[in-house]
Amino acid sequence: MKFAWAGVAAGIFGLTAVAYFMHAHVSLGSTASAASSYHQASLDHVRVSPKDLRSHAVSIVAPASKPKTMPQPKAFTSTAPLGETTFFAGVVEGFYGPAWSLENTIAILKFMRQRGMNTFVYAPKNDAYLRANWNQPYPPVALTQVSSLVHAAQENHIHFVASISPGLSIVYSSAADREALLKKIGQLQSIGVHTFMLSFDDIPQTLDATDQNVYGNNLAWAQSALANYIVSQEAKAHSDFRLIFTPTIYSGVADNPYWENLAQHLDPAIDVVWTGPWVLSPTITTAEVAQVRTEIGHPLIIWDNYPVNDYSYVMYHRPQLFMGPLVGRQPGVVAQVRGYLFNPMLQPLASEVALWTEASFLRNPIGYNPERSWLHAINAVGGKAAGAWTLFCQDTAQCYLNPNAPTAVNNDLAPFWSTYQTHGNLTATALYREFHHLAALNGQLAASLNPGLYQEIKPWSEQLSSQGQCGVDLILALESQQNKHGVSSSVVQSDLSLAHAVSTSTLQLGTTAPVNQFIQQVETLAPFA
């Protein structure tokens, strides 16, 4: 996941993520704590008005003039040859945290082919040889693993793109660093990679003294000069070489000096990555895309940060799955860009539900029906467990795209309390039945769901069933109390113990808030009060 809201000094998030995922059971310490505080403050910029973003841009020299023309995007067709006019439709493995296994990545490549996607960008933040150690060659074992991915992509007719991120340490004007970058590209070309993404996301926004002597404080000029040099050198020997550029300011709508300088200095044929009006964009409109294309002066490739979930681990410390469909993208967006890539979750197989709907959107933006595509995805991915899987996906669909995604628990709370007030049969309520379904859910998924997929979602599945069992137990106790049968102290203590475990879990679900609300209300009543 890319975290530098509106280009605000980001790199800290990466350090926090590394600490979290390498030491999941150890306190993150002062550095991570400070980073979390920084990004919590930066949350204001996730949904800040685009007109305010200019104030967060790098202070750089004013540009001269923008290019008068730029290549126009082509319509998406997965059967088109992978050449200069290809529409890149696919997945970017671009999150912080553990990289996907070779087996799971190959499974996603096969899934992509089945869904008509044609591009896979290999950009895991924890691949040191693409980021921290970009200027060092891959060791043989590591190179062999990447080579296996490249060959698997080729077998599935998927365009493999390697993202190299030198921005943490590169001296843009250094001949030695430029040569090191060319050597890294050459090493990857030797295993069949022809398209590269040069990524400058989540890096410091100031140049060192050496580069300032050449470019002043003009970061965009320094990055553009490097990209242009790479293209000029590679074009001499590799006619199939292609470069995509991820800028340091990669979200927002309002023009800014950094973008103005990209428009002036970067080769206008190079595609530029953009995540939308925000890093996590609830909506992306056709007008916004057209505006940003004009401002940056280059064809755009959208990097859509749905359903990526790495930030739920590091920023919120409440790990969450995003199992809902893609919504909030206007149909005309696709025709305005050169490509559209989706950043998935840390859980590759679970990501297939959202990716299914996203492939449907790219295939037919005008006719895309999120609900219908989502139900197809749930049935296809869930297989024999489709019934239980549907319930699971409904209760894990809440996200920034759809923060009010309904769950049965939400809808059933008010009728339940009405029944309680009138001394009705509590075990005949819809809420009781829903809690019963949830209590049985984990066992059903464990028995019938694809084993690899089940292992990915198991913590949330277990938590849902714990919520369900807690609800069942509390309602039975309330029912017994109302019928004057009494409830033993041991049962009360057991129920409260489970309720405490449920309400203090760090796992986030669509049911978390309503279940916790239910627990709080019940604990004020006899026999628990």
Coordinates of N, CA and C in Angstrom, one line a residue, residues 18-130:
V18 N 7.5 -2.5 8.3 CA 8.5 -3.5 8.5 C 8.6 -4.0 9.9
A19 N 8.6 -3.0 10.8 CA 8.7 -3.4 12.3 C 7.5 -4.2 12.7
Y20 N 6.3 -3.8 12.2 CA 5.1 -4.6 12.6 C 5.1 -6.0 12.1
F21 N 5.4 -6.1 10.8 CA 5.3 -7.5 10.2 C 6.4 -8.4 10.6
M22 N 7.6 -7.8 10.9 CA 8.7 -8.7 11.3 C 8.6 -9.1 12.8
H23 N 7.9 -8.2 13.6 CA 7.9 -8.4 15.0 C 6.4 -8.3 15.5
A24 N 5.6 -9.2 14.9 CA 4.1 -9.0 15.2 C 3.7 -9.2 16.6
H25 N 4.5 -9.9 17.4 CA 4.1 -10.1 18.8 C 5.0 -9.3 19.8
V26 N 5.7 -8.3 19.2 CA 6.6 -7.5 20.0 C 6.2 -6.0 19.9
S27 N 6.3 -5.3 21.0 CA 5.9 -3.9 20.9 C 6.7 -3.2 19.8
L28 N 6.1 -2.3 19.1 CA 6.7 -1.6 18.0 C 7.8 -0.6 18.4
G29 N 7.7 -0.2 19.6 CA 8.7 0.7 20.1 C 8.4 2.2 19.7
S30 N 9.4 3.1 20.1 CA 9.1 4.5 19.9 C 9.0 4.9 18.5
T31 N 9.9 4.3 17.6 CA 9.8 4.7 16.2 C 8.5 4.5 15.6
A32 N 8.0 3.2 15.8 CA 6.7 2.9 15.2 C 5.6 3.7 15.9
S33 N 5.7 3.9 17.2 CA 4.7 4.7 17.8 C 4.6 6.1 17.3
A34 N 5.8 6.7 17.0 CA 5.8 8.0 16.5 C 5.2 8.0 15.1
A35 N 5.6 7.0 14.3 CA 5.1 6.9 12.9 C 3.6 6.7 12.9
S36 N 3.1 5.9 13.8 CA 1.6 5.7 13.9 C 0.9 7.0 14.2
S37 N 1.5 7.8 15.1 CA 1.0 9.1 15.5 C 1.0 10.0 14.3
Y38 N 2.1 10.0 13.6 CA 2.3 10.9 12.4 C 1.2 10.6 11.4
H39 N 1.0 9.3 11.1 CA 0.0 8.9 10.1 C -1.4 9.1 10.6
Q40 N -1.6 9.0 11.9 CA -3.0 9.3 12.4 C -3.3 10.7 12.1
A41 N -2.3 11.6 12.3 CA -2.5 13.0 12.1 C -2.7 13.2 10.6
S42 N -2.0 12.5 9.8 CA -2.1 12.6 8.3 C -3.4 12.1 7.8
L43 N -4.2 11.4 8.6 CA -5.5 10.8 8.1 C -6.4 11.9 7.6
D44 N -6.2 13.1 8.1 CA -7.0 14.2 7.6 C -6.8 14.4 6.1
H45 N -5.7 14.0 5.6 CA -5.4 14.2 4.1 C -5.9 13.1 3.3
V46 N -6.4 12.0 3.8 CA -6.9 11.0 3.0 C -8.1 11.4 2.2
R47 N -9.0 12.3 2.9 CA -10.2 12.7 2.2 C -10.3 14.2 2.1
V48 N -9.1 14.9 2.1 CA -9.1 16.3 2.1 C -9.5 16.8 0.7
S49 N -10.1 17.9 0.7 CA -10.6 18.5 -0.6 C -9.4 18.6 -1.6
P50 N -9.5 18.2 -2.8 CA -8.4 18.2 -3.8 C -7.8 19.7 -3.9
K51 N -8.7 20.7 -3.8 CA -8.2 22.0 -4.0 C -7.1 22.4 -2.9
D52 N -7.1 21.7 -1.8 CA -6.2 22.0 -0.7 C -4.8 21.3 -0.9
L53 N -4.7 20.4 -1.8 CA -3.6 19.5 -1.9 C -2.3 20.3 -2.3
R54 N -2.5 21.4 -3.0 CA -1.3 22.1 -3.5 C -0.4 22.5 -2.4
S55 N -0.9 22.8 -1.2 CA -0.1 23.2 -0.1 C 0.8 22.1 0.4
H56 N 0.6 20.9 0.0 CA 1.4 19.7 0.5 C 2.5 19.4 -0.6
A57 N 2.5 20.1 -1.7 CA 3.4 19.7 -2.8 C 4.8 20.2 -2.4
V58 N 5.8 19.5 -3.1 CA 7.2 19.9 -2.9 C 7.4 21.3 -3.4
S59 N 8.2 22.1 -2.7 CA 8.5 23.5 -3.1 C 9.6 23.4 -4.2
I60 N 9.3 23.6 -5.4 CA 10.3 23.4 -6.5 C 10.1 24.6 -7.5
V61 N 11.1 24.7 -8.3 CA 11.1 25.9 -9.2 C 10.0 25.8 -10.2
A62 N 9.5 26.9 -10.7 CA 8.4 27.0 -11.6 C 8.8 26.4 -12.9
P63 N 7.9 25.7 -13.6 CA 8.2 25.1 -14.9 C 8.1 26.1 -16.0
A64 N 8.5 25.7 -17.2 CA 8.4 26.6 -18.4 C 7.0 26.3 -19.0
S65 N 6.9 25.5 -20.0 CA 5.6 25.2 -20.6 C 5.4 23.7 -20.7
K66 N 4.1 23.3 -20.8 CA 3.7 21.9 -20.8 C 3.7 21.4 -22.2
P67 N 3.9 20.1 -22.4 CA 3.8 19.6 -23.8 C 2.5 19.9 -24.4
K68 N 2.5 20.1 -25.7 CA 1.2 20.4 -26.4 C 0.4 19.2 -26.7
T69 N 1.1 18.1 -26.8 CA 0.3 16.8 -27.1 C 0.9 15.7 -26.3
M70 N 0.1 14.7 -26.1 CA 0.5 13.5 -25.5 C -0.2 12.3 -26.0
P71 N 0.3 11.1 -26.0 CA -0.4 9.9 -26.5 C -1.7 9.7 -25.9
Q72 N -2.7 9.3 -26.7 CA -4.0 9.1 -26.2 C -4.2 7.6 -25.7
P73 N -5.0 7.4 -24.7 CA -5.2 6.0 -24.2 C -6.0 5.2 -25.2
K74 N -5.8 3.9 -25.1 CA -6.5 3.0 -26.0 C -7.6 2.2 -25.2
A75 N -8.6 1.8 -25.9 CA -9.6 1.0 -25.2 C -9.1 -0.3 -24.7
F76 N -9.6 -0.8 -23.6 CA -9.2 -2.1 -23.0 C -9.7 -3.3 -23.8
T77 N -8.8 -4.1 -24.2 CA -9.1 -5.5 -24.7 C -8.0 -6.4 -24.3
S78 N -8.4 -7.5 -23.6 CA -7.4 -8.4 -23.1 C -6.7 -9.2 -24.2
T79 N -7.3 -9.2 -25.5 CA -6.8 -10.0 -26.6 C -5.8 -9.1 -27.4
A80 N -5.6 -7.8 -27.1 CA -4.7 -7.0 -27.9 C -3.3 -7.4 -27.6
P81 N -2.4 -7.3 -28.7 CA -1.0 -7.6 -28.4 C -0.4 -6.7 -27.4
L82 N 0.6 -7.2 -26.6 CA 1.2 -6.5 -25.5 C 2.2 -5.6 -26.1
G83 N 1.8 -4.5 -26.8 CA 2.8 -3.6 -27.4 C 2.6 -2.2 -26.8
E84 N 3.0 -1.2 -27.6 CA 3.0 0.1 -27.1 C 1.7 0.7 -26.7
T85 N 0.6 0.2 -27.3 CA -0.7 0.7 -27.1 C -1.6 -0.2 -26.2
T86 N -0.9 -1.1 -25.5 CA -1.6 -2.0 -24.6 C -2.3 -1.3 -23.5
F87 N -3.5 -1.7 -23.2 CA -4.2 -1.2 -21.9 C -3.8 -2.2 -20.8
F88 N -3.1 -1.6 -19.8 CA -2.6 -2.5 -18.7 C -3.8 -2.7 -17.7
A89 N -4.3 -3.9 -17.7 CA -5.4 -4.2 -16.8 C -5.0 -5.3 -15.9
G90 N -4.9 -5.0 -14.6 CA -4.5 -6.1 -13.7 C -4.3 -5.8 -12.3
V91 N -3.2 -6.4 -11.7 CA -2.9 -6.4 -10.3 C -1.5 -5.9 -10.1
V92 N -1.4 -5.1 -9.0 CA 0.0 -4.7 -8.6 C 0.2 -5.2 -7.1
E93 N 1.1 -6.1 -7.0 CA 1.5 -6.5 -5.6 C 2.4 -5.4 -5.0
G94 N 1.7 -4.4 -4.4 CA 2.4 -3.3 -4.0 C 2.2 -2.9 -2.5
F95 N 1.9 -3.8 -1.7 CA 1.6 -3.5 -0.3 C 2.8 -3.7 0.6
Y96 N 2.8 -3.1 1.8 CA 3.8 -3.4 2.8 C 3.4 -4.6 3.6
G97 N 4.4 -5.4 4.0 CA 4.1 -6.6 4.7 C 4.7 -7.8 3.9
P98 N 4.5 -9.0 4.4 CA 5.0 -10.2 3.8 C 4.6 -10.4 2.3
A99 N 5.5 -10.6 1.5 CA 5.2 -10.9 0.0 C 4.4 -12.2 -0.1
W100 N 3.6 -12.3 -1.1 CA 2.9 -13.5 -1.4 C 3.9 -14.6 -1.7
S101 N 3.5 -15.8 -1.4 CA 4.3 -17.0 -1.7 C 4.3 -17.2 -3.2
L102 N 5.3 -17.9 -3.7 CA 5.4 -18.3 -5.1 C 4.1 -19.0 -5.5
E103 N 3.7 -20.0 -4.7 CA 2.5 -20.7 -5.1 C 1.2 -19.9 -5.2
N104 N 1.0 -19.0 -4.2 CA -0.1 -18.1 -4.2 C -0.1 -17.1 -5.4
T105 N 1.1 -16.6 -5.7 CA 1.2 -15.6 -6.8 C 0.9 -16.3 -8.1
I106 N 1.3 -17.5 -8.3 CA 1.0 -18.2 -9.5 C -0.5 -18.5 -9.6
A107 N -1.1 -18.8 -8.4 CA -2.6 -19.0 -8.4 C -3.3 -17.7 -8.8
I108 N -2.8 -16.5 -8.4 CA -3.4 -15.3 -8.8 C -3.2 -15.0 -10.3
L109 N -2.1 -15.4 -10.8 CA -1.8 -15.2 -12.2 C -2.8 -16.0 -13.1
K110 N -3.1 -17.2 -12.6 CA -4.1 -18.1 -13.3 C -5.5 -17.5 -13.2
F111 N -5.8 -17.0 -12.0 CA -7.1 -16.3 -11.8 C -7.2 -15.1 -12.7
M112 N -6.1 -14.3 -12.8 CA -6.2 -13.1 -13.7 C -6.5 -13.5 -15.1
R113 N -5.8 -14.6 -15.6 CA -6.1 -15.0 -17.0 C -7.5 -15.4 -17.2
Q114 N -8.1 -16.1 -16.2 CA -9.5 -16.5 -16.3 C -10.4 -15.3 -16.3
R115 N -10.1 -14.2 -15.6 CA -10.9 -13.1 -15.5 C -10.6 -12.0 -16.6
G116 N -9.7 -12.3 -17.5 CA -9.4 -11.4 -18.6 C -8.4 -10.3 -18.3
M117 N -7.7 -10.3 -17.2 CA -6.7 -9.3 -16.9 C -5.4 -9.7 -17.6
N118 N -4.6 -8.7 -17.8 CA -3.4 -9.0 -18.7 C -2.1 -8.5 -18.1
T119 N -2.1 -7.9 -16.9 CA -0.9 -7.3 -16.4 C -0.7 -7.6 -14.9
F120 N 0.5 -7.9 -14.5 CA 0.9 -8.1 -13.1 C 2.1 -7.3 -12.8
V121 N 2.0 -6.4 -11.9 CA 3.2 -5.6 -11.5 C 3.8 -6.1 -10.2
Y122 N 5.0 -6.5 -10.3 CA 5.7 -7.1 -9.1 C 6.4 -6.0 -8.4
A123 N 5.8 -5.6 -7.2 CA 6.3 -4.4 -6.5 C 6.2 -4.6 -5.0
P124 N 6.5 -5.8 -4.4 CA 6.4 -6.0 -3.0 C 7.4 -5.1 -2.3
K125 N 6.9 -4.4 -1.3 CA 7.8 -3.4 -0.6 C 8.9 -4.1 0.2
N126 N 8.7 -5.4 0.5 CA 9.8 -6.0 1.3 C 10.8 -6.8 0.4
D127 N 10.7 -6.7 -0.9 CA 11.8 -7.2 -1.7 C 12.9 -6.2 -1.7
A128 N 13.9 -6.5 -0.9 CA 15.0 -5.5 -0.7 C 15.7 -5.2 -2.0
Y129 N 15.8 -6.1 -3.0 CA 16.5 -5.9 -4.2 C 15.7 -5.0 -5.2
L130 N 14.5 -4.7 -4.9 CA 13.8 -3.7 -5.7 C 13.7 -2.4 -5.0

